[in-house]
Amino acid sequence: MIAVASPNIAFIKYWGKLDAQRDEDRNLATNPSFSLTLSKAQTRADVRRIKGDAHEILINEQAASAKDVAKISEHVTRVERALGHPAGHYRIETGNNFPAGAGIASSASAYAALSLALAGELVGEREAERFLGDRNAELSALARRGSGSAGRSVAGPYMRWDGAHATRFDSDWRLRDTILILSREHKAVPSSEGHKLVRTSPHFAARLGKVPERLAKVERAIRHRDLPSLGRVIEEEALELHRIARSGTPPVDYLLPETRRVLEAIEKLGHRNFFFTLDAGPNVHLISETSIAHEIEPLLARLGVQAEIWEDQAGDGPRLIK
Ligand code: PMV
């Protein structure tokens, strides 16, 4: 079966995870988070049962690395067990329509698409649609065990993740995400490592106390379509993630000098109709109601900063293609 899923960008960040003794508890977050599911950026996963004695796994038309084969095989076993199916072998092809290392979290869309396509392959066409309906929480919990933030890529346009799975937060306010790709280099410290280091930061404990109020503000701002209120919270969140990373042991700086220049220039603008957020990487996500590329291009030119721009928008979450 084929499934298509999009990455998500967090407004309230998942940054820090709980210790897990069992696979069921893998990637449980230390705090609730909230995200926007993109629509244009997509991962397509095609999963077919095969007769052979091993999985055949292709990522972006290339044979997957040994490390990816191991991770994906583990996830396949996890989904089979959760759905009560005996172990099988599959041909798995996944591909992204967006550039790798662009600060667009491909593991989120990849594990959401893979979990849905595999679940669909196991339960059959008719039942599979339920993973996008009344069985969506189950799909979220499974995707989360593959990669934490993937649990938020199983529906849209907004998702709130608290505990074992994420839940859809409905709104017809379709915010945009304009991504300034300043670097395509893979980060030196993967987010899995960043999640472990949070406790070494003196700012982490205080952050946990601030999250519930910020989450309530985000939800209120979306309900009232109040972009400046939303903007204040998401910028605070993004800066805090990086403050925690920089103040941990060892300190990690995910930003580039160009990122700082862009952020400073944005903060100096008087009236703004867009607000920034960042993941654990140097690329800048700008959240707005309308298209802003024509405003951003001259700003980048003035700063002498080279960036590719990816324009995306909130969407409705994954789809099954039979
Ligand atoms: O799902 P992971 O382990 O790649 O963690 C993602 C963490 C951030 O992207 C930095 C924040 C988030 O909530 O997506």
Coordinates of C-alpha atoms and ligand atoms in Angstrom, one line a residue:
M1 CA 0.0 0.0 0.0
I2 CA 1.1 3.6 -0.6
A3 CA 0.9 6.4 1.9
V4 CA 1.9 10.1 1.7
A5 CA 2.7 12.2 4.8
S6 CA 4.1 15.6 5.4
P7 CA 6.6 16.9 8.0
N8 CA 5.5 19.2 10.7
I9 CA 6.9 22.3 12.3
A10 CA 6.5 22.7 16.1
F11 CA 5.1 25.9 17.6
I12 CA 5.7 24.4 21.1
K13 CA 8.8 22.3 20.9
Y14 CA 9.4 18.7 21.9
W15 CA 12.8 19.0 23.4
G16 CA 13.7 16.4 25.9
K17 CA 12.4 12.8 26.3
L18 CA 11.6 10.5 29.2
D19 CA 13.7 7.4 29.9
A20 CA 12.1 4.4 28.4
Q21 CA 12.4 0.8 29.8
R22 CA 10.0 -0.7 27.1
D23 CA 9.7 -0.1 23.4
E24 CA 6.1 1.1 24.0
D25 CA 7.5 4.0 25.9
R26 CA 10.1 5.0 23.3
N27 CA 10.2 8.8 22.5
L28 CA 7.8 9.9 25.2
A29 CA 8.3 13.7 25.6
T30 CA 9.1 15.6 28.8
N31 CA 6.5 18.2 27.8
P32 CA 3.4 18.5 25.6
S33 CA 4.1 20.0 22.2
F34 CA 2.1 21.6 19.3
S35 CA 2.7 21.7 15.6
L36 CA 1.5 22.7 12.2
T37 CA 1.5 19.9 9.6
L38 CA 2.9 21.0 6.2
S39 CA 1.3 20.0 2.9
K40 CA 3.6 20.6 0.0
A41 CA 6.6 18.8 1.4
Q42 CA 5.8 15.1 1.4
T43 CA 7.3 11.7 1.9
R44 CA 5.8 8.9 -0.1
A45 CA 6.1 5.3 1.3
D46 CA 5.2 2.3 -0.8
V47 CA 5.1 -1.0 1.2
R48 CA 4.5 -4.4 -0.5
R49 CA 4.7 -7.8 1.1
I50 CA 7.3 -10.0 -0.7
K51 CA 8.2 -13.6 -0.7
G52 CA 12.0 -13.3 -0.1
D53 CA 13.9 -13.8 3.1
A54 CA 14.8 -10.1 3.8
H55 CA 13.3 -6.7 3.4
E56 CA 14.2 -4.7 0.3
I57 CA 14.5 -1.1 1.3
L58 CA 15.1 1.9 -1.0
I59 CA 15.2 5.5 0.2
N60 CA 15.1 8.2 -2.5
E61 CA 15.8 5.4 -5.1
Q62 CA 19.0 4.3 -3.4
A63 CA 19.5 1.1 -1.4
A64 CA 19.2 2.1 2.3
S65 CA 22.3 2.2 4.5
A66 CA 22.8 -0.7 7.0
K67 CA 21.9 1.8 9.8
D68 CA 18.6 2.8 8.1
V69 CA 17.8 -0.9 7.3
A70 CA 18.2 -1.7 11.0
K71 CA 16.0 1.2 12.1
I72 CA 13.3 0.5 9.6
S73 CA 13.3 -3.2 10.2
E74 CA 12.8 -2.6 13.9
H75 CA 9.9 -0.3 13.1
V76 CA 8.3 -2.9 10.8
T77 CA 8.5 -5.5 13.6
R78 CA 7.0 -2.9 16.0
V79 CA 4.0 -2.2 13.7
E80 CA 3.5 -6.0 13.0
R81 CA 3.5 -6.8 16.7
A82 CA 1.2 -3.9 17.6
L83 CA -1.3 -5.0 15.0
G84 CA -1.0 -8.6 15.9
H85 CA 0.5 -9.8 12.6
P86 CA 3.2 -12.4 12.1
A87 CA 6.6 -11.3 10.8
G88 CA 6.8 -10.8 7.1
H89 CA 9.2 -9.3 4.5
Y90 CA 8.5 -6.2 2.5
R91 CA 9.7 -4.1 -0.3
I92 CA 9.7 -0.6 1.1
E93 CA 10.4 2.4 -1.1
T94 CA 10.3 5.9 0.4
G95 CA 11.0 9.2 -1.3
N96 CA 10.8 12.9 -0.4
N97 CA 9.8 15.7 -2.8
F98 CA 11.8 18.2 -0.7
P99 CA 15.5 18.7 -0.4
A100 CA 17.4 16.6 2.2
G101 CA 18.9 18.4 5.1
A102 CA 16.8 21.5 4.5
G103 CA 15.6 21.9 8.0
I104 CA 12.4 20.1 7.1
A105 CA 12.1 17.2 9.5
S106 CA 12.1 14.2 7.1
S107 CA 12.1 11.6 9.9
A108 CA 8.6 12.9 10.9
S109 CA 7.0 12.5 7.5
A110 CA 9.0 9.3 6.8
Y111 CA 7.8 7.4 9.9
A112 CA 4.2 8.7 9.5
A113 CA 4.1 7.6 5.9
L114 CA 5.9 4.2 6.6
S115 CA 3.6 3.4 9.6
L116 CA 0.5 4.2 7.6
A117 CA 1.5 2.3 4.5
L118 CA 2.6 -0.7 6.4
A119 CA -0.5 -0.7 8.7
G120 CA -2.5 -0.5 5.5
E121 CA -0.7 -3.4 3.9
L122 CA -1.3 -5.5 7.0
V123 CA -5.0 -4.7 7.6
G124 CA -6.2 -4.2 4.1
E125 CA -7.7 -1.4 2.1
R126 CA -11.0 -0.9 3.8
E127 CA -9.7 -1.0 7.4
A128 CA -6.6 1.2 6.6
E129 CA -8.7 4.4 6.2
R130 CA -9.6 4.0 9.9
F131 CA -5.9 5.0 10.8
L132 CA -6.8 8.4 9.5
G133 CA -10.1 8.4 11.5
D134 CA -11.0 6.6 14.7
R135 CA -7.7 4.7 14.9
N136 CA -5.6 7.9 14.3
A137 CA -4.3 7.8 18.0
E138 CA -2.9 4.3 17.4
L139 CA -1.1 5.4 14.3
S140 CA 0.3 8.4 16.1
A141 CA 1.7 6.3 18.9
L142 CA 3.3 3.9 16.4
A143 CA 4.8 6.6 14.3
R144 CA 6.1 8.3 17.6
R145 CA 8.0 5.2 18.5
G146 CA 9.9 5.4 15.1
S147 CA 10.7 9.1 15.6
G148 CA 9.1 11.3 18.3
S149 CA 7.9 14.2 16.2
A150 CA 6.4 11.7 13.6
G151 CA 3.6 11.1 16.1
R152 CA 2.4 14.7 15.1
S153 CA 2.5 14.0 11.3
V154 CA -0.5 11.7 11.3
A155 CA -3.1 14.4 10.8
G156 CA -3.5 18.1 10.3
P157 CA -3.7 21.1 10.1
Y158 CA -2.5 21.3 13.7
M159 CA -1.5 18.7 16.2
R160 CA -1.2 18.6 20.0
W161 CA 1.0 15.9 21.4
D162 CA 0.6 15.1 25.1
G163 CA 1.5 11.6 26.4
A164 CA 1.4 8.5 24.2
H165 CA 0.0 10.1 21.1
A166 CA -0.9 13.4 19.3
T167 CA -4.5 14.6 18.6
R168 CA -5.8 16.8 15.8
F169 CA -6.5 20.4 16.6
D170 CA -8.9 21.6 14.0
S171 CA -8.9 25.1 12.5
D172 CA -9.5 26.5 9.0
W173 CA -6.8 29.1 9.6
R174 CA -4.2 27.7 7.1
L175 CA -1.0 29.4 8.2
R176 CA 2.0 29.3 5.9
D177 CA 5.6 28.3 6.6
T178 CA 8.3 29.9 4.5
I179 CA 11.5 28.1 5.1
L180 CA 14.8 29.9 4.5
I181 CA 17.3 27.1 3.7
L182 CA 20.6 28.6 4.8
S183 CA 22.4 25.3 4.9
R184 CA 21.9 21.7 3.8
E185 CA 24.7 20.3 5.9
H186 CA 23.6 17.5 8.2
K187 CA 23.7 18.7 11.8
A188 CA 26.8 17.6 13.8
V189 CA 24.6 16.7 16.8
P190 CA 21.4 14.8 15.9
S191 CA 18.2 15.7 17.7
S192 CA 18.3 12.3 19.5
E193 CA 21.5 13.5 21.2
G194 CA 20.0 17.0 21.9
H195 CA 17.0 15.4 23.7
K196 CA 19.5 13.6 26.0
L197 CA 21.5 16.7 26.8
V198 CA 18.5 18.9 27.9
R199 CA 18.8 18.0 31.6
T200 CA 22.4 19.4 31.7
S201 CA 21.1 22.9 30.9
P202 CA 20.3 25.1 33.9
H203 CA 17.4 26.5 31.9
F204 CA 15.6 23.2 31.4
A205 CA 13.7 22.8 34.6
A206 CA 12.2 26.3 34.4
R207 CA 11.2 25.7 30.8
L208 CA 9.0 22.8 31.8
G209 CA 7.0 25.1 34.1
K210 CA 6.4 27.6 31.3
V211 CA 5.1 25.2 28.7
P212 CA 1.5 24.7 29.8
E213 CA 0.8 28.4 29.7
R214 CA 2.5 28.8 26.3
L215 CA 0.5 25.9 24.9
A216 CA -2.8 27.5 26.1
K217 CA -1.7 30.8 24.4
V218 CA -0.9 29.0 21.1
E219 CA -4.3 27.3 21.1
R220 CA -6.1 30.6 22.0
A221 CA -4.2 32.5 19.3
I222 CA -5.1 29.9 16.7
R223 CA -8.8 30.0 17.7
H224 CA -8.8 33.8 17.5
R225 CA -6.6 34.0 14.4
D226 CA -4.3 36.2 16.4
L227 CA -0.9 36.1 14.6
P228 CA 1.0 38.6 16.8
S229 CA 0.1 36.6 20.0
L230 CA 1.0 33.3 18.3
G231 CA 4.2 34.9 17.0
R232 CA 5.4 36.0 20.5
V233 CA 5.1 32.5 21.8
I234 CA 6.7 30.6 18.9
E235 CA 9.7 33.0 18.9
E236 CA 10.1 32.6 22.6
E237 CA 10.0 28.8 22.2
A238 CA 12.5 28.6 19.4
L239 CA 15.0 30.9 21.2
E240 CA 14.6 28.8 24.3
L241 CA 15.3 25.5 22.6
H242 CA 18.6 27.0 21.3
R243 CA 19.4 28.6 24.7
I244 CA 19.0 25.2 26.3
A245 CA 21.2 23.5 23.7
R246 CA 23.9 26.2 24.0
S247 CA 23.9 26.1 27.8
G248 CA 24.1 22.3 28.2
T249 CA 27.2 20.1 28.7
P250 CA 28.6 19.8 26.1
P251 CA 27.1 23.0 24.7
V252 CA 25.6 22.6 21.2
D253 CA 25.1 25.5 18.8
Y254 CA 22.8 24.6 15.9
L255 CA 22.8 28.1 14.5
L256 CA 25.0 29.6 11.8
P257 CA 26.2 33.2 11.7
E258 CA 23.8 33.7 8.8
T259 CA 20.9 32.5 11.0
R260 CA 21.7 35.1 13.7
R261 CA 22.0 37.8 11.1
V262 CA 18.6 37.0 9.6
L263 CA 17.0 36.8 13.1
E264 CA 18.5 40.1 14.2
A265 CA 17.3 41.8 11.0
I266 CA 13.8 40.4 11.5
E267 CA 13.6 41.5 15.1
K268 CA 14.6 45.0 14.0
L269 CA 11.7 45.3 11.6
G270 CA 9.0 47.5 12.9
H271 CA 5.6 46.1 12.1
R272 CA 5.8 42.4 11.1
N273 CA 3.2 40.1 9.4
F274 CA 5.4 37.0 10.0
F275 CA 7.1 35.4 13.0
F276 CA 10.0 33.0 13.1
T277 CA 10.6 29.6 14.6
L278 CA 13.5 27.2 14.4
D279 CA 14.0 23.5 14.8
A280 CA 17.3 22.0 16.0
G281 CA 19.1 23.4 13.0
P282 CA 20.2 26.6 11.3
N283 CA 17.3 27.1 8.9
V284 CA 14.6 29.7 9.6
H285 CA 10.9 29.0 9.4
L286 CA 8.7 32.0 9.0
I287 CA 5.0 31.7 9.9
S288 CA 2.5 34.0 8.2
E289 CA -1.0 34.3 6.9
T290 CA -0.1 35.4 3.4
S291 CA 2.8 34.7 1.0
I292 CA 5.8 36.7 2.2
A293 CA 8.6 35.5 -0.2
H294 CA 8.5 38.9 -2.0
E295 CA 9.3 40.6 1.3
I296 CA 12.0 38.2 2.4
E297 CA 14.0 38.1 -0.8
P298 CA 15.0 41.8 -0.6
L299 CA 15.8 41.4 3.1
L300 CA 18.2 38.5 2.4
A301 CA 19.7 40.5 -0.5
R302 CA 20.3 43.5 1.8
L303 CA 22.1 41.2 4.3
G304 CA 24.1 39.4 1.6
V305 CA 22.7 36.1 2.8
Q306 CA 22.2 33.3 0.3
A307 CA 19.1 31.1 0.9
E308 CA 16.8 28.9 -1.0
I309 CA 13.2 29.5 -0.1
W310 CA 10.7 26.7 0.4
E311 CA 7.1 27.9 0.7
D312 CA 4.7 25.6 2.4
Q313 CA 1.3 25.7 4.2
A314 CA -0.8 23.9 6.7
G315 CA -2.4 20.8 5.3
D316 CA -4.8 18.0 6.3
G317 CA -2.3 15.2 7.1
P318 CA -1.5 11.9 5.4
R319 CA -3.4 10.1 2.6
L320 CA -3.6 6.5 1.5
I321 CA -3.2 5.7 -2.2
K322 CA -4.3 2.2 -3.0
Ligands
PMV1 O1 11.5 13.8 16.5 P1 12.9 14.2 16.7 O2 13.6 13.3 17.7 O3 13.7 14.5 15.5 O4 12.9 15.6 17.5 C1 12.4 16.8 17.0 C2 12.8 17.9 17.8 C3 12.5 19.3 17.3 O5 12.3 19.3 15.9 C4 13.7 20.2 17.6 C5 11.3 20.0 17.9 C6 9.9 19.4 17.6 O6 9.0 19.5 18.4 O7 9.8 19.0 16.4

